[in-house]
C-alpha positions as protocol buffer text, in pm:
chain_id: "A"
residue {
  index: 1
  type: MET
  ca { x: -58 y: -3609 z: -1966 }
}
residue {
  index: 2
  type: ALA
  ca { x: -254 y: -3298 z: -1882 }
}
residue {
  index: 3
  type: ARG
  ca { x: -633 y: -3330 z: -1887 }
}
residue {
  index: 4
  type: ARG
  ca { x: -796 y: -3135 z: -2168 }
}
residue {
  index: 5
  type: VAL
  ca { x: -1029 y: -2861 z: -2044 }
}
residue {
  index: 6
  type: PRO
  ca { x: -1348 y: -2816 z: -2247 }
}
residue {
  index: 7
  type: VAL
  ca { x: -1379 y: -2489 z: -2435 }
}
residue {
  index: 8
  type: THR
  ca { x: -1712 y: -2413 z: -2266 }
}
residue {
  index: 9
  type: HIS
  ca { x: -1549 y: -2434 z: -1922 }
}
residue {
  index: 10
  type: THR
  ca { x: -1273 y: -2197 z: -2031 }
}
residue {
  index: 11
  type: VAL
  ca { x: -1518 y: -1946 z: -2176 }
}
residue {
  index: 12
  type: THR
  ca { x: -1741 y: -1965 z: -1867 }
}
residue {
  index: 13
  type: ALA
  ca { x: -1447 y: -1915 z: -1631 }
}
residue {
  index: 14
  type: THR
  ca { x: -1319 y: -1620 z: -1838 }
}
residue {
  index: 15
  type: VAL
  ca { x: -1658 y: -1449 z: -1846 }
}
residue {
  index: 16
  type: ALA
  ca { x: -1706 y: -1506 z: -1472 }
}
residue {
  index: 17
  type: ALA
  ca { x: -1361 y: -1361 z: -1400 }
}
residue {
  index: 18
  type: TRP
  ca { x: -1438 y: -1050 z: -1607 }
}
residue {
  index: 19
  type: ILE
  ca { x: -1771 y: -1004 z: -1428 }
}
residue {
  index: 20
  type: VAL
  ca { x: -1609 y: -1036 z: -1084 }
}
residue {
  index: 21
  type: GLY
  ca { x: -1330 y: -798 z: -1186 }
}
residue {
  index: 22
  type: PHE
  ca { x: -1581 y: -543 z: -1316 }
}
residue {
  index: 23
  type: VAL
  ca { x: -1783 y: -561 z: -993 }
}
residue {
  index: 24
  type: ILE
  ca { x: -1470 y: -514 z: -782 }
}
residue {
  index: 25
  type: PHE
  ca { x: -1338 y: -218 z: -982 }
}
residue {
  index: 26
  type: PHE
  ca { x: -1675 y: -57 z: -1057 }
}
residue {
  index: 27
  type: PRO
  ca { x: -1652 y: 186 z: -759 }
}
residue {
  index: 28
  type: ILE
  ca { x: -1322 y: 319 z: -896 }
}
residue {
  index: 29
  type: LEU
  ca { x: -1472 y: 351 z: -1243 }
}
residue {
  index: 30
  type: TRP
  ca { x: -1779 y: 530 z: -1104 }
}
residue {
  index: 31
  type: MET
  ca { x: -1557 y: 767 z: -905 }
}
residue {
  index: 32
  type: ALA
  ca { x: -1358 y: 854 z: -1218 }
}
residue {
  index: 33
  type: ILE
  ca { x: -1677 y: 914 z: -1417 }
}
residue {
  index: 34
  type: THR
  ca { x: -1829 y: 1128 z: -1139 }
}
residue {
  index: 35
  type: SER
  ca { x: -1518 y: 1346 z: -1141 }
}
residue {
  index: 36
  type: PHE
  ca { x: -1618 y: 1465 z: -1490 }
}
residue {
  index: 37
  type: LYS
  ca { x: -1972 y: 1562 z: -1385 }
}
residue {
  index: 38
  type: THR
  ca { x: -2105 y: 1885 z: -1244 }
}
residue {
  index: 39
  type: GLU
  ca { x: -2217 y: 1885 z: -881 }
}
residue {
  index: 40
  type: LEU
  ca { x: -2581 y: 1887 z: -992 }
}
residue {
  index: 41
  type: GLU
  ca { x: -2533 y: 1589 z: -1223 }
}
residue {
  index: 42
  type: ALA
  ca { x: -2345 y: 1400 z: -951 }
}
residue {
  index: 43
  type: PHE
  ca { x: -2662 y: 1405 z: -737 }
}
residue {
  index: 44
  type: ASN
  ca { x: -2905 y: 1325 z: -1017 }
}
residue {
  index: 45
  type: THR
  ca { x: -3152 y: 1040 z: -961 }
}
residue {
  index: 46
  type: PRO
  ca { x: -3140 y: 809 z: -1145 }
}
residue {
  index: 47
  type: PRO
  ca { x: -2770 y: 864 z: -1207 }
}
residue {
  index: 48
  type: SER
  ca { x: -2634 y: 898 z: -1558 }
}
residue {
  index: 49
  type: PHE
  ca { x: -2350 y: 666 z: -1651 }
}
residue {
  index: 50
  type: LEU
  ca { x: -2204 y: 800 z: -1975 }
}
residue {
  index: 51
  type: PHE
  ca { x: -2461 y: 1030 z: -2129 }
}
residue {
  index: 52
  type: PHE
  ca { x: -2407 y: 1361 z: -1956 }
}
residue {
  index: 53
  type: GLN
  ca { x: -2218 y: 1683 z: -2020 }
}
residue {
  index: 54
  type: TRP
  ca { x: -1855 y: 1595 z: -1951 }
}
residue {
  index: 55
  type: THR
  ca { x: -1644 y: 1868 z: -1791 }
}
residue {
  index: 56
  type: THR
  ca { x: -1295 y: 1909 z: -1647 }
}
residue {
  index: 57
  type: GLU
  ca { x: -1403 y: 2196 z: -1424 }
}
residue {
  index: 58
  type: ASN
  ca { x: -1363 y: 1987 z: -1109 }
}
residue {
  index: 59
  type: TYR
  ca { x: -998 y: 1914 z: -1186 }
}
residue {
  index: 60
  type: ALA
  ca { x: -932 y: 2282 z: -1251 }
}
residue {
  index: 61
  type: THR
  ca { x: -1101 y: 2374 z: -922 }
}
residue {
  index: 62
  type: VAL
  ca { x: -898 y: 2114 z: -733 }
}
residue {
  index: 63
  type: GLN
  ca { x: -573 y: 2245 z: -881 }
}
residue {
  index: 64
  type: GLU
  ca { x: -663 y: 2604 z: -792 }
}
residue {
  index: 65
  type: ARG
  ca { x: -774 y: 2522 z: -439 }
}
residue {
  index: 66
  type: SER
  ca { x: -494 y: 2282 z: -343 }
}
residue {
  index: 67
  type: ASN
  ca { x: -133 y: 2224 z: -435 }
}
residue {
  index: 68
  type: TYR
  ca { x: -163 y: 1870 z: -567 }
}
residue {
  index: 69
  type: LEU
  ca { x: 206 y: 1832 z: -651 }
}
residue {
  index: 70
  type: HIS
  ca { x: 305 y: 1928 z: -294 }
}
residue {
  index: 71
  type: HIS
  ca { x: 78 y: 1660 z: -145 }
}
residue {
  index: 72
  type: ALA
  ca { x: 184 y: 1404 z: -406 }
}
residue {
  index: 73
  type: LEU
  ca { x: 551 y: 1470 z: -330 }
}
residue {
  index: 74
  type: ASN
  ca { x: 483 y: 1423 z: 42 }
}
residue {
  index: 75
  type: SER
  ca { x: 310 y: 1091 z: -30 }
}
residue {
  index: 76
  type: ILE
  ca { x: 601 y: 971 z: -242 }
}
residue {
  index: 77
  type: ILE
  ca { x: 860 y: 1066 z: 19 }
}
residue {
  index: 78
  type: ILE
  ca { x: 662 y: 928 z: 312 }
}
residue {
  index: 79
  type: ALA
  ca { x: 559 y: 601 z: 143 }
}
residue {
  index: 80
  type: GLY
  ca { x: 899 y: 541 z: -15 }
}
residue {
  index: 81
  type: GLY
  ca { x: 1101 y: 648 z: 289 }
}
residue {
  index: 82
  type: SER
  ca { x: 899 y: 445 z: 539 }
}
residue {
  index: 83
  type: THR
  ca { x: 925 y: 140 z: 311 }
}
residue {
  index: 84
  type: LEU
  ca { x: 1302 y: 177 z: 278 }
}
residue {
  index: 85
  type: ILE
  ca { x: 1353 y: 208 z: 654 }
}
residue {
  index: 86
  type: ALA
  ca { x: 1119 y: -85 z: 722 }
}
residue {
  index: 87
  type: MET
  ca { x: 1309 y: -306 z: 475 }
}
residue {
  index: 88
  type: LEU
  ca { x: 1647 y: -215 z: 628 }
}
residue {
  index: 89
  type: ILE
  ca { x: 1515 y: -327 z: 966 }
}
residue {
  index: 90
  type: ALA
  ca { x: 1302 y: -622 z: 855 }
}
residue {
  index: 91
  type: ILE
  ca { x: 1548 y: -806 z: 628 }
}
residue {
  index: 92
  type: PRO
  ca { x: 1811 y: -870 z: 902 }
}
residue {
  index: 93
  type: ALA
  ca { x: 1533 y: -943 z: 1154 }
}
residue {
  index: 94
  type: ALA
  ca { x: 1360 y: -1193 z: 926 }
}
residue {
  index: 95
  type: TRP
  ca { x: 1696 y: -1351 z: 833 }
}
residue {
  index: 96
  type: SER
  ca { x: 1788 y: -1408 z: 1199 }
}
residue {
  index: 97
  type: MET
  ca { x: 1449 y: -1561 z: 1284 }
}
residue {
  index: 98
  type: ALA
  ca { x: 1441 y: -1778 z: 971 }
}
residue {
  index: 99
  type: PHE
  ca { x: 1797 y: -1912 z: 975 }
}
residue {
  index: 100
  type: VAL
  ca { x: 1918 y: -1862 z: 1332 }
}
residue {
  index: 101
  type: PRO
  ca { x: 1601 y: -1931 z: 1535 }
}
residue {
  index: 102
  type: SER
  ca { x: 1597 y: -1946 z: 1912 }
}
residue {
  index: 103
  type: GLN
  ca { x: 1351 y: -2091 z: 2159 }
}
residue {
  index: 104
  type: ARG
  ca { x: 1165 y: -1759 z: 2172 }
}
residue {
  index: 105
  type: THR
  ca { x: 1151 y: -1689 z: 1798 }
}
residue {
  index: 106
  type: ARG
  ca { x: 791 y: -1808 z: 1772 }
}
residue {
  index: 107
  type: ASP
  ca { x: 689 y: -1598 z: 2073 }
}
residue {
  index: 108
  type: ILE
  ca { x: 858 y: -1292 z: 1924 }
}
residue {
  index: 109
  type: LEU
  ca { x: 678 y: -1340 z: 1592 }
}
residue {
  index: 110
  type: LEU
  ca { x: 343 y: -1373 z: 1769 }
}
residue {
  index: 111
  type: TRP
  ca { x: 418 y: -1064 z: 1977 }
}
residue {
  index: 112
  type: ILE
  ca { x: 510 y: -868 z: 1663 }
}
residue {
  index: 113
  type: LEU
  ca { x: 182 y: -972 z: 1499 }
}
residue {
  index: 114
  type: SER
  ca { x: -18 y: -891 z: 1812 }
}
residue {
  index: 115
  type: THR
  ca { x: 83 y: -524 z: 1786 }
}
residue {
  index: 116
  type: LYS
  ca { x: -129 y: -499 z: 1469 }
}
residue {
  index: 117
  type: MET
  ca { x: -435 y: -615 z: 1664 }
}
residue {
  index: 118
  type: MET
  ca { x: -437 y: -306 z: 1883 }
}
residue {
  index: 119
  type: PRO
  ca { x: -653 y: -23 z: 1743 }
}
residue {
  index: 120
  type: ALA
  ca { x: -445 y: 278 z: 1644 }
}
residue {
  index: 121
  type: VAL
  ca { x: -678 y: 515 z: 1825 }
}
residue {
  index: 122
  type: GLY
  ca { x: -576 y: 348 z: 2152 }
}
residue {
  index: 123
  type: VAL
  ca { x: -227 y: 497 z: 2130 }
}
residue {
  index: 124
  type: LEU
  ca { x: -316 y: 822 z: 1953 }
}
residue {
  index: 125
  type: VAL
  ca { x: -288 y: 1043 z: 2263 }
}
residue {
  index: 126
  type: PRO
  ca { x: 58 y: 924 z: 2377 }
}
residue {
  index: 127
  type: ILE
  ca { x: 190 y: 929 z: 2020 }
}
residue {
  index: 128
  type: TYR
  ca { x: 55 y: 1279 z: 1969 }
}
residue {
  index: 129
  type: LEU
  ca { x: 214 y: 1402 z: 2293 }
}
residue {
  index: 130
  type: ILE
  ca { x: 547 y: 1244 z: 2202 }
}
residue {
  index: 131
  type: PHE
  ca { x: 537 y: 1405 z: 1859 }
}
residue {
  index: 132
  type: ARG
  ca { x: 445 y: 1741 z: 2013 }
}
residue {
  index: 133
  type: ASP
  ca { x: 734 y: 1730 z: 2262 }
}
residue {
  index: 134
  type: LEU
  ca { x: 982 y: 1623 z: 1994 }
}
residue {
  index: 135
  type: ALA
  ca { x: 855 y: 1882 z: 1744 }
}
residue {
  index: 136
  type: LEU
  ca { x: 758 y: 1610 z: 1496 }
}
residue {
  index: 137
  type: LEU
  ca { x: 401 y: 1722 z: 1431 }
}
residue {
  index: 138
  type: ASP
  ca { x: 337 y: 1801 z: 1065 }
}
residue {
  index: 139
  type: THR
  ca { x: 685 y: 1681 z: 962 }
}
residue {
  index: 140
  type: ARG
  ca { x: 784 y: 1423 z: 706 }
}
residue {
  index: 141
  type: ILE
  ca { x: 1028 y: 1261 z: 949 }
}
residue {
  index: 142
  type: GLY
  ca { x: 751 y: 1206 z: 1202 }
}
residue {
  index: 143
  type: LEU
  ca { x: 522 y: 1044 z: 947 }
}
residue {
  index: 144
  type: LEU
  ca { x: 811 y: 835 z: 815 }
}
residue {
  index: 145
  type: CYS
  ca { x: 870 y: 695 z: 1163 }
}
residue {
  index: 146
  type: ILE
  ca { x: 508 y: 622 z: 1252 }
}
residue {
  index: 147
  type: LEU
  ca { x: 424 y: 460 z: 916 }
}
residue {
  index: 148
  type: CYS
  ca { x: 742 y: 253 z: 927 }
}
residue {
  index: 149
  type: LEU
  ca { x: 659 y: 124 z: 1276 }
}
residue {
  index: 150
  type: SER
  ca { x: 293 y: 58 z: 1196 }
}
residue {
  index: 151
  type: ASN
  ca { x: 376 y: -153 z: 887 }
}
residue {
  index: 152
  type: LEU
  ca { x: 690 y: -321 z: 1023 }
}
residue {
  index: 153
  type: PRO
  ca { x: 510 y: -628 z: 1169 }
}
residue {
  index: 154
  type: ILE
  ca { x: 358 y: -714 z: 831 }
}
residue {
  index: 155
  type: VAL
  ca { x: 692 y: -665 z: 655 }
}
residue {
  index: 156
  type: VAL
  ca { x: 878 y: -888 z: 903 }
}
residue {
  index: 157
  type: TRP
  ca { x: 618 y: -1163 z: 879 }
}
residue {
  index: 158
  type: MET
  ca { x: 613 y: -1159 z: 498 }
}
residue {
  index: 159
  type: LEU
  ca { x: 991 y: -1168 z: 467 }
}
residue {
  index: 160
  type: PHE
  ca { x: 1016 y: -1440 z: 734 }
}
residue {
  index: 161
  type: THR
  ca { x: 773 y: -1653 z: 531 }
}
residue {
  index: 162
  type: TYR
  ca { x: 973 y: -1602 z: 210 }
}
residue {
  index: 163
  type: PHE
  ca { x: 1310 y: -1668 z: 375 }
}
residue {
  index: 164
  type: LYS
  ca { x: 1183 y: -1994 z: 528 }
}
residue {
  index: 165
  type: GLU
  ca { x: 1131 y: -2128 z: 176 }
}
residue {
  index: 166
  type: ILE
  ca { x: 1501 y: -2084 z: 87 }
}
residue {
  index: 167
  type: PRO
  ca { x: 1708 y: -2401 z: 144 }
}
residue {
  index: 168
  type: LYS
  ca { x: 1954 y: -2361 z: 429 }
}
residue {
  index: 169
  type: ASP
  ca { x: 2210 y: -2570 z: 239 }
}
residue {
  index: 170
  type: ILE
  ca { x: 2274 y: -2281 z: 2 }
}
residue {
  index: 171
  type: LEU
  ca { x: 2354 y: -2045 z: 287 }
}
residue {
  index: 172
  type: GLU
  ca { x: 2573 y: -2307 z: 455 }
}
residue {
  index: 173
  type: ALA
  ca { x: 2764 y: -2351 z: 128 }
}
residue {
  index: 174
  type: SER
  ca { x: 2827 y: -1976 z: 109 }
}
residue {
  index: 175
  type: ARG
  ca { x: 2953 y: -1978 z: 467 }
}
residue {
  index: 176
  type: MET
  ca { x: 3192 y: -2262 z: 385 }
}
residue {
  index: 177
  type: ASP
  ca { x: 3325 y: -2045 z: 101 }
}
residue {
  index: 178
  type: GLY
  ca { x: 3403 y: -1775 z: 356 }
}
residue {
  index: 179
  type: ALA
  ca { x: 3104 y: -1543 z: 309 }
}
residue {
  index: 180
  type: THR
  ca { x: 3039 y: -1309 z: 599 }
}
residue {
  index: 181
  type: ILE
  ca { x: 2688 y: -1240 z: 729 }
}
residue {
  index: 182
  type: GLY
  ca { x: 2675 y: -914 z: 536 }
}
residue {
  index: 183
  type: ARG
  ca { x: 2783 y: -1077 z: 209 }
}
residue {
  index: 184
  type: GLU
  ca { x: 2543 y: -1363 z: 271 }
}
residue {
  index: 185
  type: LEU
  ca { x: 2255 y: -1118 z: 305 }
}
residue {
  index: 186
  type: VAL
  ca { x: 2352 y: -906 z: 4 }
}
residue {
  index: 187
  type: TYR
  ca { x: 2487 y: -1157 z: -248 }
}
residue {
  index: 188
  type: VAL
  ca { x: 2311 y: -1484 z: -160 }
}
residue {
  index: 189
  type: LEU
  ca { x: 1987 y: -1434 z: 30 }
}
residue {
  index: 190
  type: THR
  ca { x: 1855 y: -1115 z: -130 }
}
residue {
  index: 191
  type: PRO
  ca { x: 1888 y: -1228 z: -497 }
}
residue {
  index: 192
  type: MET
  ca { x: 1711 y: -1556 z: -417 }
}
residue {
  index: 193
  type: ALA
  ca { x: 1424 y: -1376 z: -242 }
}
residue {
  index: 194
  type: VAL
  ca { x: 1376 y: -1100 z: -500 }
}
residue {
  index: 195
  type: PRO
  ca { x: 1011 y: -1193 z: -576 }
}
residue {
  index: 196
  type: GLY
  ca { x: 922 y: -1196 z: -206 }
}
residue {
  index: 197
  type: ILE
  ca { x: 1111 y: -876 z: -131 }
}
residue {
  index: 198
  type: ALA
  ca { x: 958 y: -701 z: -432 }
}
residue {
  index: 199
  type: SER
  ca { x: 602 y: -795 z: -331 }
}
residue {
  index: 200
  type: THR
  ca { x: 671 y: -689 z: 27 }
}
residue {
  index: 201
  type: ILE
  ca { x: 799 y: -350 z: -92 }
}
residue {
  index: 202
  type: LEU
  ca { x: 497 y: -299 z: -318 }
}
residue {
  index: 203
  type: LEU
  ca { x: 249 y: -395 z: -47 }
}
residue {
  index: 204
  type: ASN
  ca { x: 419 y: -170 z: 207 }
}
residue {
  index: 205
  type: VAL
  ca { x: 417 y: 123 z: -37 }
}
residue {
  index: 206
  type: ILE
  ca { x: 45 y: 73 z: -97 }
}
residue {
  index: 207
  type: LEU
  ca { x: -30 y: 53 z: 276 }
}
residue {
  index: 208
  type: ALA
  ca { x: 174 y: 365 z: 349 }
}
residue {
  index: 209
  type: TRP
  ca { x: 22 y: 552 z: 53 }
}
residue {
  index: 210
  type: ASN
  ca { x: -333 y: 475 z: 171 }
}
residue {
  index: 211
  type: GLU
  ca { x: -274 y: 537 z: 542 }
}
residue {
  index: 212
  type: ALA
  ca { x: -523 y: 797 z: 660 }
}
residue {
  index: 213
  type: PHE
  ca { x: -554 y: 773 z: 1039 }
}
residue {
  index: 214
  type: TRP
  ca { x: -203 y: 882 z: 1131 }
}
residue {
  index: 215
  type: THR
  ca { x: -161 y: 1130 z: 847 }
}
residue {
  index: 216
  type: LEU
  ca { x: -487 y: 1307 z: 929 }
}
residue {
  index: 217
  type: ASN
  ca { x: -404 y: 1333 z: 1301 }
}
residue {
  index: 218
  type: LEU
  ca { x: -32 y: 1411 z: 1282 }
}
residue {
  index: 219
  type: SER
  ca { x: -12 y: 1648 z: 984 }
}
residue {
  index: 220
  type: THR
  ca { x: -192 y: 1958 z: 862 }
}
residue {
  index: 221
  type: SER
  ca { x: -21 y: 2130 z: 570 }
}
residue {
  index: 222
  type: GLU
  ca { x: 359 y: 2108 z: 542 }
}
residue {
  index: 223
  type: ALA
  ca { x: 387 y: 1728 z: 552 }
}
residue {
  index: 224
  type: ALA
  ca { x: 27 y: 1650 z: 453 }
}
residue {
  index: 225
  type: PRO
  ca { x: 10 y: 1366 z: 195 }
}
residue {
  index: 226
  type: LEU
  ca { x: -269 y: 1293 z: -51 }
}
residue {
  index: 227
  type: THR
  ca { x: -496 y: 1141 z: 216 }
}
residue {
  index: 228
  type: VAL
  ca { x: -518 y: 1485 z: 381 }
}
residue {
  index: 229
  type: PHE
  ca { x: -564 y: 1635 z: 34 }
}
residue {
  index: 230
  type: ILE
  ca { x: -875 y: 1418 z: -15 }
}
residue {
  index: 231
  type: ALA
  ca { x: -1013 y: 1485 z: 333 }
}
residue {
  index: 232
  type: SER
  ca { x: -998 y: 1860 z: 274 }
}
residue {
  index: 233
  type: TYR
  ca { x: -1296 y: 1827 z: 36 }
}
residue {
  index: 234
  type: SER
  ca { x: -1525 y: 1718 z: 319 }
}
residue {
  index: 235
  type: SER
  ca { x: -1650 y: 2039 z: 481 }
}
residue {
  index: 236
  type: PRO
  ca { x: -1928 y: 2144 z: 723 }
}
residue {
  index: 237
  type: GLU
  ca { x: -2118 y: 2277 z: 424 }
}
residue {
  index: 238
  type: GLY
  ca { x: -2152 y: 1924 z: 289 }
}
residue {
  index: 239
  type: LEU
  ca { x: -1984 y: 1676 z: 59 }
}
residue {
  index: 240
  type: PHE
  ca { x: -1905 y: 1797 z: -291 }
}
residue {
  index: 241
  type: TRP
  ca { x: -1913 y: 1461 z: -470 }
}
residue {
  index: 242
  type: ALA
  ca { x: -1781 y: 1574 z: -806 }
}
residue {
  index: 243
  type: LYS
  ca { x: -1486 y: 1767 z: -663 }
}
residue {
  index: 244
  type: LEU
  ca { x: -1421 y: 1493 z: -406 }
}
residue {
  index: 245
  type: SER
  ca { x: -1419 y: 1236 z: -687 }
}
residue {
  index: 246
  type: ALA
  ca { x: -1171 y: 1447 z: -885 }
}
residue {
  index: 247
  type: ALA
  ca { x: -942 y: 1480 z: -583 }
}
residue {
  index: 248
  type: SER
  ca { x: -968 y: 1106 z: -510 }
}
residue {
  index: 249
  type: THR
  ca { x: -895 y: 1016 z: -873 }
}
residue {
  index: 250
  type: LEU
  ca { x: -582 y: 1233 z: -870 }
}
residue {
  index: 251
  type: ALA
  ca { x: -476 y: 1075 z: -539 }
}
residue {
  index: 252
  type: ILE
  ca { x: -512 y: 712 z: -642 }
}
residue {
  index: 253
  type: ALA
  ca { x: -384 y: 753 z: -998 }
}
residue {
  index: 254
  type: PRO
  ca { x: -12 y: 710 z: -915 }
}
residue {
  index: 255
  type: ILE
  ca { x: -66 y: 399 z: -703 }
}
residue {
  index: 256
  type: LEU
  ca { x: -301 y: 248 z: -965 }
}
residue {
  index: 257
  type: VAL
  ca { x: -37 y: 298 z: -1234 }
}
residue {
  index: 258
  type: LEU
  ca { x: 226 y: 142 z: -1007 }
}
residue {
  index: 259
  type: GLY
  ca { x: 2 y: -156 z: -932 }
}
residue {
  index: 260
  type: TRP
  ca { x: -82 y: -204 z: -1299 }
}
residue {
  index: 261
  type: PHE
  ca { x: 280 y: -221 z: -1413 }
}
residue {
  index: 262
  type: THR
  ca { x: 394 y: -436 z: -1120 }
}
residue {
  index: 263
  type: GLN
  ca { x: 97 y: -671 z: -1092 }
}
residue {
  index: 264
  type: ARG
  ca { x: 288 y: -968 z: -1229 }
}
residue {
  index: 265
  type: GLN
  ca { x: 571 y: -917 z: -982 }
}
residue {
  index: 266
  type: LEU
  ca { x: 323 y: -866 z: -699 }
}
residue {
  index: 267
  type: VAL
  ca { x: 130 y: -1186 z: -775 }
}
residue {
  index: 268
  type: ARG
  ca { x: 452 y: -1380 z: -820 }
}
residue {
  index: 269
  type: GLY
  ca { x: 582 y: -1259 z: -486 }
}
residue {
  index: 270
  type: LEU
  ca { x: 256 y: -1321 z: -297 }
}
residue {
  index: 271
  type: THR
  ca { x: 249 y: -1682 z: -427 }
}
residue {
  index: 272
  type: PHE
  ca { x: 626 y: -1730 z: -370 }
}
residue {
  index: 273
  type: GLY
  ca { x: 680 y: -2068 z: -205 }
}
residue {
  index: 274
  type: ALA
  ca { x: 314 y: -2168 z: -229 }
}
residue {
  index: 275
  type: VAL
  ca { x: 382 y: -2436 z: -493 }
}
residue {
  index: 276
  type: LYS
  ca { x: 656 y: -2684 z: -424 }
}
């Protein structure tokens, strides 16, 4: 019989959770509010929270100065394309290491993870030269490749963890029924790992969407995503907080909406296999 939790404990935990959530998301809220201020009001001390003259001038200025839809389309293509390519590579790789391990599987996994420990700036010069020689600078294909490779270790590790939780008996039964490796991956393994695959896709999209280092150094205008769009509002003349807040709000809005509608799937996938 489940132990009854006192009402006071439930109320206290709920209030504490709301306070922690508000503290975590307050910077985003403040950024959204600042985007509706004038530049003078954005620098006021003490700052005004709600009682100020609201204006949409910053959003109009951002739209006039930059082509938001062009940058947003680049972000969608780059984040979605790099995620798709990474999944096509990672699912077979994770399947082989989870269900057909060898003596060096553990070493390979550690080596894959170790590539994330190297700072990206350490390989910027060779990557830049390679992109220059292959005419991949400021191209969507180039950013697709680099973001796919940079996030691939995380994708492989996550899928490997999810696949390890699937009983091998089910796959052996499908093989006894005559299923090929391809059918086993498509019709048996993938449906059983949907929560894990979905959370991996969502996390990879978020990482690719927010990637700034490679996009700022390998693109300028044609393939520039929203990270470059935001950075364009930092100029030698200074930081224009209100306009920068408007640009940042427009940039994070799509990914916030995606995260809001898929939060249940994301939490379910991240806790997949944690409770036996």
